[in-house]
Amino acid sequence: QVQLVESGGGLVQAGASLRLSCSASGRTVSNSVMGWFRQAPGKEREFVASIRWSGESLSYADSVKGRFTTSRDNAKNTVYLQMNSLKPEDSAVYYCAFRYGPTYNYWGQGTQVTVSS
């Protein structure tokens, strides 16, 4: 079992930056993957970024590429999402998720990110 807790969300102005954190407890392995997703009211859940626990194989959605960066601190069992140049359309509840294989089986509770114009 893996438990995930997100933090770092808030209300910011367009162009500002935020860093989200996701702390994992339980069993994690080097070959596992941590993903970031977001969901705005009335919209489908959207993939944002992912990173292997080893720090390799970074992946980003086109909508955030060049603005968002994900990283990890294995010693703290924590993954980060650095969000720069935030836009109002980035407003959503952001979730971190964890998988050992193809399916994300473990999800955090979500943290709200709101970007004003």
Coordinates of N, CA, C and O in Angstrom, one line a residue:
Q1 N 0.8 -1.2 0.0 CA 0.0 0.0 0.0 C 0.9 1.3 0.0 O 1.9 1.3 0.7
V2 N 0.5 2.2 -0.8 CA 1.1 3.5 -0.9 C 0.1 4.6 -0.6 O -1.0 4.6 -1.1
Q3 N 0.5 5.5 0.3 CA -0.4 6.7 0.6 C 0.3 7.9 0.1 O 1.5 8.1 0.3
L4 N -0.4 8.8 -0.5 CA 0.1 10.0 -1.1 C -0.6 11.2 -0.5 O -1.8 11.3 -0.4
V5 N 0.2 12.3 -0.2 CA -0.4 13.5 0.3 C 0.2 14.7 -0.4 O 1.4 14.9 -0.4
E6 N -0.7 15.5 -1.1 CA -0.3 16.6 -1.8 C -0.3 17.9 -1.0 O -1.2 18.0 0.0
S7 N 0.5 18.9 -1.3 CA 0.5 20.1 -0.6 C 1.1 21.2 -1.5 O 1.7 20.9 -2.5
G8 N 0.9 22.5 -1.2 CA 1.5 23.5 -1.9 C 0.6 24.3 -2.8 O 1.0 25.3 -3.5
G9 N -0.7 23.9 -3.0 CA -1.6 24.7 -3.8 C -1.9 26.0 -3.1 O -1.6 26.3 -2.0
G10 N -2.6 26.9 -3.9 CA -3.0 28.2 -3.4 C -3.6 29.0 -4.5 O -3.8 28.6 -5.6
L11 N -3.7 30.3 -4.2 CA -4.3 31.3 -5.1 C -3.1 32.2 -5.5 O -2.5 32.9 -4.6
V12 N -2.9 32.4 -6.8 CA -1.8 33.2 -7.3 C -2.3 34.0 -8.5 O -3.3 33.6 -9.1
Q13 N -1.5 35.0 -8.9 CA -1.8 35.7 -10.0 C -1.2 35.1 -11.3 O -0.2 34.4 -11.1
A14 N -1.7 35.4 -12.4 CA -1.1 34.9 -13.7 C 0.3 35.4 -13.7 O 0.7 36.5 -13.4
G15 N 1.2 34.4 -14.2 CA 2.6 34.7 -14.3 C 3.4 34.3 -13.1 O 4.6 34.2 -13.2
A16 N 2.7 34.0 -12.0 CA 3.4 33.6 -10.8 C 3.8 32.1 -10.8 O 3.5 31.4 -11.8
S17 N 4.5 31.7 -9.8 CA 4.9 30.3 -9.7 C 4.4 29.6 -8.4 O 4.2 30.3 -7.4
L18 N 4.3 28.3 -8.5 CA 4.0 27.5 -7.3 C 4.7 26.2 -7.4 O 5.1 25.8 -8.5
R19 N 5.0 25.6 -6.3 CA 5.6 24.3 -6.2 C 4.8 23.4 -5.4 O 4.5 23.6 -4.2
L20 N 4.3 22.4 -6.0 CA 3.5 21.3 -5.4 C 4.4 20.2 -4.9 O 5.4 19.9 -5.5
S21 N 4.0 19.7 -3.8 CA 4.8 18.5 -3.2 C 3.8 17.4 -3.0 O 2.6 17.5 -2.7
C22 N 4.3 16.2 -3.2 CA 3.6 15.0 -3.0 C 4.5 14.0 -2.2 O 5.5 13.5 -2.7
S23 N 4.1 13.7 -1.0 CA 4.9 12.8 -0.1 C 4.2 11.4 -0.1 O 3.0 11.3 0.0
A24 N 5.1 10.4 -0.3 CA 4.6 9.1 -0.4 C 5.1 8.3 0.8 O 6.2 8.4 1.3
S25 N 4.2 7.5 1.3 CA 4.5 6.5 2.4 C 4.1 5.1 2.0 O 3.2 5.0 1.2
G26 N 4.9 4.2 2.4 CA 4.7 2.8 2.0 C 5.8 2.4 1.1 O 6.9 2.9 1.1
R27 N 5.5 1.3 0.3 CA 6.5 0.8 -0.5 C 6.7 1.5 -1.8 O 5.7 1.6 -2.6
T28 N 7.9 2.0 -2.1 CA 8.2 2.6 -3.4 C 9.5 1.9 -3.9 O 10.3 1.5 -3.1
V29 N 9.6 1.8 -5.2 CA 10.7 1.2 -5.9 C 11.2 2.1 -7.0 O 10.5 2.9 -7.5
S30 N 12.5 1.8 -7.4 CA 13.1 2.7 -8.4 C 12.4 2.7 -9.7 O 12.4 3.7 -10.4
N31 N 11.8 1.6 -10.1 CA 11.1 1.5 -11.4 C 9.7 2.0 -11.4 O 9.0 1.9 -12.4
S32 N 9.2 2.5 -10.2 CA 7.9 3.0 -10.2 C 7.8 4.4 -10.8 O 8.8 5.0 -11.0
V33 N 6.6 4.9 -11.0 CA 6.3 6.1 -11.6 C 5.4 7.0 -10.8 O 4.3 6.4 -10.3
M34 N 5.7 8.2 -10.6 CA 4.8 9.2 -10.0 C 4.2 10.1 -11.1 O 5.0 10.7 -11.8
G35 N 2.9 10.3 -11.1 CA 2.3 11.1 -12.1 C 1.6 12.3 -11.4 O 1.1 12.2 -10.3
W36 N 1.4 13.3 -12.2 CA 0.6 14.5 -11.8 C -0.6 14.6 -12.8 O -0.4 14.6 -14.0
F37 N -1.7 14.8 -12.2 CA -3.0 15.0 -13.0 C -3.7 16.3 -12.4 O -3.4 16.7 -11.3
R38 N -4.6 16.8 -13.2 CA -5.4 17.9 -12.8 C -6.8 17.8 -13.3 O -7.0 17.2 -14.4
Q39 N -7.7 18.4 -12.6 CA -9.1 18.3 -13.0 C -9.8 19.6 -12.6 O -9.8 20.0 -11.4
A40 N -10.4 20.3 -13.6 CA -11.1 21.5 -13.3 C -12.6 21.1 -13.3 O -13.0 20.1 -13.9
P41 N -13.4 21.9 -12.6 CA -14.9 21.6 -12.5 C -15.5 21.5 -13.9 O -15.3 22.3 -14.8
G42 N -16.2 20.4 -14.1 CA -16.9 20.1 -15.3 C -16.0 19.6 -16.4 O -16.5 19.4 -17.6
K43 N -14.8 19.3 -16.1 CA -13.8 18.8 -17.2 C -13.3 17.5 -16.8 O -13.3 17.1 -15.6
E44 N -12.8 16.8 -17.7 CA -12.2 15.5 -17.5 C -10.8 15.6 -16.8 O -10.1 16.7 -17.0
R45 N -10.4 14.6 -16.1 CA -9.1 14.6 -15.6 C -8.0 14.6 -16.7 O -8.1 13.9 -17.7
E46 N -7.0 15.4 -16.5 CA -6.0 15.6 -17.5 C -4.6 15.3 -17.0 O -4.2 15.6 -15.9
F47 N -3.8 14.5 -17.8 CA -2.5 14.2 -17.4 C -1.6 15.5 -17.5 O -1.7 16.3 -18.4
V48 N -0.7 15.7 -16.5 CA 0.1 16.8 -16.5 C 1.6 16.5 -16.7 O 2.3 17.0 -17.6
A49 N 2.1 15.6 -15.9 CA 3.5 15.2 -15.9 C 3.7 13.9 -15.2 O 2.9 13.4 -14.4
S50 N 4.9 13.3 -15.4 CA 5.2 12.1 -14.7 C 6.7 12.0 -14.6 O 7.5 12.6 -15.4
I51 N 7.2 11.2 -13.7 CA 8.6 11.0 -13.5 C 8.8 9.6 -12.8 O 8.1 9.2 -12.0
R52 N 9.8 8.9 -13.3 CA 10.2 7.6 -12.7 C 10.8 7.9 -11.4 O 11.5 9.0 -11.2
W53 N 10.7 7.0 -10.4 CA 11.3 7.2 -9.1 C 12.8 7.4 -9.2 O 13.4 8.0 -8.3
S54 N 13.4 6.9 -10.2 CA 14.8 7.0 -10.4 C 15.2 8.4 -10.9 O 16.3 8.8 -10.9
G55 N 14.2 9.2 -11.3 CA 14.4 10.5 -11.9 C 14.5 10.5 -13.4 O 14.6 11.6 -14.0
E56 N 14.4 9.4 -14.0 CA 14.5 9.3 -15.5 C 13.1 9.3 -16.1 O 12.1 9.3 -15.4
S57 N 13.1 9.4 -17.4 CA 11.9 9.2 -18.2 C 10.8 10.3 -17.8 O 9.7 10.0 -17.5
L58 N 11.2 11.5 -17.9 CA 10.3 12.6 -17.6 C 9.3 12.7 -18.8 O 9.6 12.6 -19.9
S59 N 8.1 13.1 -18.4 CA 7.0 13.3 -19.4 C 6.1 14.4 -19.0 O 5.8 14.6 -17.9
Y60 N 5.7 15.2 -20.1 CA 4.9 16.4 -19.8 C 3.8 16.5 -20.9 O 4.0 16.2 -22.0
A61 N 2.7 17.0 -20.4 CA 1.6 17.3 -21.4 C 2.1 18.5 -22.2 O 2.8 19.4 -21.7
D62 N 1.6 18.6 -23.4 CA 2.0 19.7 -24.3 C 1.6 21.1 -23.7 O 2.2 22.1 -23.9
S63 N 0.5 21.1 -23.0 CA -0.1 22.3 -22.4 C 0.8 22.9 -21.3 O 0.7 24.1 -21.0
V64 N 1.7 22.1 -20.7 CA 2.5 22.6 -19.6 C 4.0 22.5 -20.0 O 4.8 23.0 -19.2
K65 N 4.4 21.9 -21.1 CA 5.7 21.8 -21.5 C 6.5 23.1 -21.6 O 6.0 24.0 -22.2
G66 N 7.6 23.2 -20.9 CA 8.4 24.4 -20.9 C 8.1 25.3 -19.8 O 8.8 26.3 -19.5
R67 N 7.0 25.1 -19.1 CA 6.6 25.9 -17.9 C 6.6 25.1 -16.6 O 6.9 25.6 -15.6
F68 N 6.3 23.8 -16.7 CA 6.2 22.9 -15.5 C 7.4 22.0 -15.5 O 7.9 21.5 -16.5
T69 N 7.9 21.7 -14.3 CA 9.0 20.8 -14.1 C 8.7 19.9 -12.9 O 8.4 20.4 -11.9
T70 N 8.9 18.6 -13.1 CA 8.7 17.6 -12.0 C 10.1 17.1 -11.6 O 10.9 16.9 -12.5
S71 N 10.2 16.8 -10.4 CA 11.5 16.3 -9.8 C 11.2 15.5 -8.6 O 10.0 15.5 -8.1
R72 N 12.2 14.8 -8.0 CA 11.9 14.0 -6.9 C 13.1 14.0 -5.9 O 14.2 14.4 -6.3
D73 N 12.8 13.8 -4.7 CA 13.8 13.6 -3.6 C 13.5 12.2 -3.0 O 12.6 12.1 -2.2
N74 N 14.3 11.2 -3.5 CA 14.0 9.9 -3.0 C 14.2 9.7 -1.5 O 13.5 8.9 -0.9
A75 N 15.2 10.4 -0.9 CA 15.4 10.3 0.5 C 14.2 10.7 1.3 O 14.0 10.2 2.4
K76 N 13.4 11.7 0.8 CA 12.2 12.1 1.4 C 10.9 11.5 0.9 O 9.9 11.8 1.4
N77 N 11.1 10.6 -0.1 CA 9.9 10.0 -0.7 C 8.9 11.0 -1.2 O 7.7 10.9 -1.0
T78 N 9.5 12.1 -1.8 CA 8.7 13.2 -2.2 C 8.9 13.6 -3.7 O 10.1 13.5 -4.1
V79 N 7.9 13.9 -4.4 CA 8.0 14.4 -5.8 C 7.4 15.8 -5.8 O 6.5 16.1 -5.0
Y80 N 8.0 16.6 -6.7 CA 7.6 18.0 -6.7 C 7.2 18.3 -8.1 O 7.6 17.8 -9.1
L81 N 6.3 19.3 -8.2 CA 5.9 19.9 -9.5 C 6.1 21.4 -9.4 O 5.3 22.1 -8.7
Q82 N 7.1 21.9 -10.0 CA 7.4 23.3 -10.1 C 6.6 23.9 -11.3 O 6.8 23.5 -12.4
M83 N 5.7 24.8 -11.0 CA 4.9 25.4 -12.0 C 5.2 26.9 -12.1 O 5.1 27.7 -11.2
N84 N 5.7 27.3 -13.3 CA 6.1 28.6 -13.6 C 5.2 29.2 -14.6 O 4.5 28.5 -15.4
S85 N 5.1 30.5 -14.7 CA 4.3 31.2 -15.7 C 2.9 30.7 -15.7 O 2.3 30.4 -16.8
L86 N 2.3 30.7 -14.6 CA 1.0 30.1 -14.4 C -0.1 30.9 -15.2 O 0.0 32.2 -15.2
K87 N -1.0 30.3 -15.8 CA -2.1 30.9 -16.5 C -3.4 30.5 -15.8 O -3.6 29.5 -15.1
P88 N -4.5 31.4 -16.0 CA -5.8 31.0 -15.5 C -6.3 29.7 -15.9 O -6.9 29.0 -15.1
E89 N -6.0 29.2 -17.1 CA -6.4 27.9 -17.5 C -5.7 26.7 -16.8 O -6.1 25.6 -17.0
D90 N -4.7 27.1 -16.0 CA -4.0 26.1 -15.2 C -4.8 25.8 -13.9 O -4.5 24.8 -13.2
S91 N -5.8 26.6 -13.6 CA -6.6 26.4 -12.4 C -7.3 25.1 -12.4 O -8.0 24.7 -13.3
A92 N -7.1 24.3 -11.3 CA -7.6 23.0 -11.2 C -7.3 22.4 -9.9 O -6.5 23.0 -9.1
V93 N -7.9 21.3 -9.5 CA -7.4 20.5 -8.4 C -6.3 19.6 -9.0 O -6.5 18.8 -10.0
Y94 N -5.1 19.6 -8.4 CA -4.0 18.8 -8.8 C -3.8 17.6 -8.0 O -3.8 17.7 -6.7
Y95 N -3.7 16.5 -8.6 CA -3.5 15.2 -7.9 C -2.2 14.6 -8.3 O -1.7 14.6 -9.4
C96 N -1.5 13.9 -7.3 CA -0.4 13.1 -7.6 C -0.9 11.6 -7.5 O -1.9 11.3 -6.8
A97 N -0.3 10.8 -8.3 CA -0.6 9.4 -8.4 C 0.6 8.5 -8.5 O 1.7 9.0 -9.0
F98 N 0.5 7.3 -8.2 CA 1.6 6.4 -8.2 C 1.2 5.1 -8.8 O 0.1 4.6 -8.7
R99 N 2.2 4.5 -9.5 CA 2.0 3.2 -10.2 C 3.2 2.4 -10.2 O 4.3 2.9 -10.3
Y100 N 3.1 1.1 -10.0 CA 4.2 0.2 -10.2 C 4.2 -0.3 -11.7 O 5.3 -0.6 -12.2
G101 N 3.0 -0.5 -12.3 CA 2.9 -0.9 -13.6 C 2.1 0.1 -14.5 O 2.3 1.3 -14.3
P102 N 1.4 -0.4 -15.4 CA 0.7 0.5 -16.4 C -0.4 1.4 -15.8 O -0.7 2.4 -16.3
T103 N -1.0 0.9 -14.7 CA -2.2 1.6 -14.1 C -1.8 2.4 -12.9 O -1.1 1.9 -12.0
Y104 N -2.3 3.6 -12.8 CA -2.1 4.4 -11.6 C -3.1 3.9 -10.5 O -4.3 4.1 -10.6
N105 N -2.6 3.2 -9.5 CA -3.5 2.6 -8.5 C -3.7 3.4 -7.3 O -4.6 3.2 -6.5
Y106 N -2.8 4.4 -7.0 CA -2.8 5.1 -5.8 C -2.8 6.6 -6.1 O -2.1 7.1 -6.9
W107 N -3.7 7.3 -5.4 CA -4.0 8.7 -5.6 C -4.0 9.5 -4.4 O -4.4 9.0 -3.3
G108 N -3.5 10.7 -4.4 CA -3.6 11.6 -3.3 C -4.9 12.3 -3.2 O -5.8 12.1 -4.1
Q109 N -5.1 13.1 -2.2 CA -6.4 13.8 -2.0 C -6.6 15.0 -2.9 O -7.8 15.5 -3.0
G110 N -5.6 15.5 -3.5 CA -5.7 16.7 -4.3 C -5.4 18.0 -3.6 O -5.6 18.1 -2.4
T111 N -4.9 19.0 -4.3 CA -4.6 20.3 -3.8 C -5.1 21.3 -4.8 O -4.8 21.2 -6.0
Q112 N -5.8 22.3 -4.4 CA -6.4 23.3 -5.3 C -5.4 24.4 -5.7 O -4.6 24.9 -4.9
V113 N -5.3 24.6 -7.0 CA -4.5 25.7 -7.6 C -5.4 26.6 -8.3 O -6.2 26.2 -9.2
T114 N -5.4 27.9 -7.9 CA -6.3 28.9 -8.6 C -5.4 30.0 -9.1 O -4.6 30.6 -8.3
V115 N -5.5 30.3 -10.3 CA -4.7 31.4 -11.0 C -5.6 32.5 -11.5 O -6.5 32.2 -12.3
S116 N -5.5 33.7 -10.9 CA -6.3 34.8 -11.3 C -5.7 35.5 -12.5 O -4.5 35.5 -12.7
S117 N -6.6 36.2 -13.2 CA -6.1 37.0 -14.4 C -5.4 38.2 -14.0 O -5.6 38.8 -12.9

